[in-house]
Amino acid sequence: MTEPVVVCARCRAMAARQPLTWSTMLDRDGGLLLVCDSCTRAHLRAMEAQLDEEFW
Ligand SMILES: [Zn+2]
């Protein structure tokens, strides 16, 4: 049986399961994306800079 693996939607970092420091966000199709802690911080900075969502 394969261990469940989560993958960061941005940098493709992988973890055996979702770490508490990772966050979730919705993609344009309403699907759930996981974002690792470092990308979450980068994303928050991007949001503060009001970059277009297409940046993702
Ligand atoms: Zn990441």
PDB file of C-alpha atoms and ligand atoms in Angstrom:
ATOM      1  CA  MET A   1       0.000   0.000   0.000  1.00  0.00           C
ATOM      2  CA  THR A   2       1.304   3.415  -0.905  1.00  0.00           C
ATOM      3  CA  GLU A   3       1.629   6.073   1.745  1.00  0.00           C
ATOM      4  CA  PRO A   4      -0.461   9.146   0.997  1.00  0.00           C
ATOM      5  CA  VAL A   5       1.754  11.909  -0.265  1.00  0.00           C
ATOM      6  CA  VAL A   6       0.964  15.587  -0.449  1.00  0.00           C
ATOM      7  CA  VAL A   7       2.695  17.801  -2.973  1.00  0.00           C
ATOM      8  CA  CYS A   8       3.104  21.542  -2.780  1.00  0.00           C
ATOM      9  CA  ALA A   9       1.142  23.064  -5.644  1.00  0.00           C
ATOM     10  CA  ARG A  10       3.871  25.583  -6.238  1.00  0.00           C
ATOM     11  CA  CYS A  11       7.315  24.109  -5.637  1.00  0.00           C
ATOM     12  CA  ARG A  12       6.396  20.407  -5.774  1.00  0.00           C
ATOM     13  CA  ALA A  13       7.871  19.746  -2.362  1.00  0.00           C
ATOM     14  CA  MET A  14       6.499  16.492  -1.028  1.00  0.00           C
ATOM     15  CA  ALA A  15       5.542  15.279   2.417  1.00  0.00           C
ATOM     16  CA  ALA A  16       4.118  12.017   3.690  1.00  0.00           C
ATOM     17  CA  ARG A  17       1.083  13.863   4.970  1.00  0.00           C
ATOM     18  CA  GLN A  18       0.034  17.466   5.215  1.00  0.00           C
ATOM     19  CA  PRO A  19       2.258  19.232   7.756  1.00  0.00           C
ATOM     20  CA  LEU A  20       0.485  21.639  10.078  1.00  0.00           C
ATOM     21  CA  THR A  21       2.518  24.481   8.645  1.00  0.00           C
ATOM     22  CA  TRP A  22       1.163  23.901   5.161  1.00  0.00           C
ATOM     23  CA  SER A  23      -1.914  25.728   4.043  1.00  0.00           C
ATOM     24  CA  THR A  24      -4.715  24.928   1.648  1.00  0.00           C
ATOM     25  CA  MET A  25      -6.131  27.061  -1.089  1.00  0.00           C
ATOM     26  CA  LEU A  26      -8.676  26.612  -3.841  1.00  0.00           C
ATOM     27  CA  ASP A  27      -7.677  26.490  -7.461  1.00  0.00           C
ATOM     28  CA  ARG A  28      -9.821  28.011 -10.178  1.00  0.00           C
ATOM     29  CA  ASP A  29     -11.776  24.771 -10.561  1.00  0.00           C
ATOM     30  CA  GLY A  30     -12.611  24.647  -6.881  1.00  0.00           C
ATOM     31  CA  GLY A  31     -10.096  21.900  -6.237  1.00  0.00           C
ATOM     32  CA  LEU A  32      -8.035  21.906  -3.103  1.00  0.00           C
ATOM     33  CA  LEU A  33      -4.375  22.778  -3.414  1.00  0.00           C
ATOM     34  CA  LEU A  34      -1.745  22.323  -0.762  1.00  0.00           C
ATOM     35  CA  VAL A  35       0.994  24.890  -0.362  1.00  0.00           C
ATOM     36  CA  CYS A  36       4.049  24.353   1.779  1.00  0.00           C
ATOM     37  CA  ASP A  37       5.015  26.743   4.535  1.00  0.00           C
ATOM     38  CA  SER A  38       7.705  28.571   2.586  1.00  0.00           C
ATOM     39  CA  CYS A  39       5.437  28.997  -0.432  1.00  0.00           C
ATOM     40  CA  THR A  40       2.647  30.147   1.865  1.00  0.00           C
ATOM     41  CA  ARG A  41       4.869  32.923   3.122  1.00  0.00           C
ATOM     42  CA  ALA A  42       5.842  33.802  -0.437  1.00  0.00           C
ATOM     43  CA  HIS A  43       2.189  33.748  -1.424  1.00  0.00           C
ATOM     44  CA  LEU A  44       1.251  36.072   1.411  1.00  0.00           C
ATOM     45  CA  ARG A  45       3.919  38.472   0.243  1.00  0.00           C
ATOM     46  CA  ALA A  46       2.572  38.216  -3.287  1.00  0.00           C
ATOM     47  CA  MET A  47      -0.936  38.943  -2.062  1.00  0.00           C
ATOM     48  CA  GLU A  48       0.297  41.968  -0.187  1.00  0.00           C
ATOM     49  CA  ALA A  49       1.936  43.112  -3.395  1.00  0.00           C
ATOM     50  CA  GLN A  50      -1.402  42.493  -5.110  1.00  0.00           C
ATOM     51  CA  LEU A  51       0.085  40.405  -7.858  1.00  0.00           C
ATOM     52  CA  ASP A  52      -2.441  39.028 -10.292  1.00  0.00           C
ATOM     53  CA  GLU A  53      -3.730  35.561  -9.529  1.00  0.00           C
ATOM     54  CA  GLU A  54      -2.422  34.459 -12.917  1.00  0.00           C
ATOM     55  CA  PHE A  55       1.009  34.733 -11.358  1.00  0.00           C
ATOM     56  CA  TRP A  56       0.217  31.332  -9.866  1.00  0.00           C
TER      57      TRP A  56
HETATM   58 ZN    ZN B   1       6.172  24.946  -1.804  1.00  0.00          ZN
END
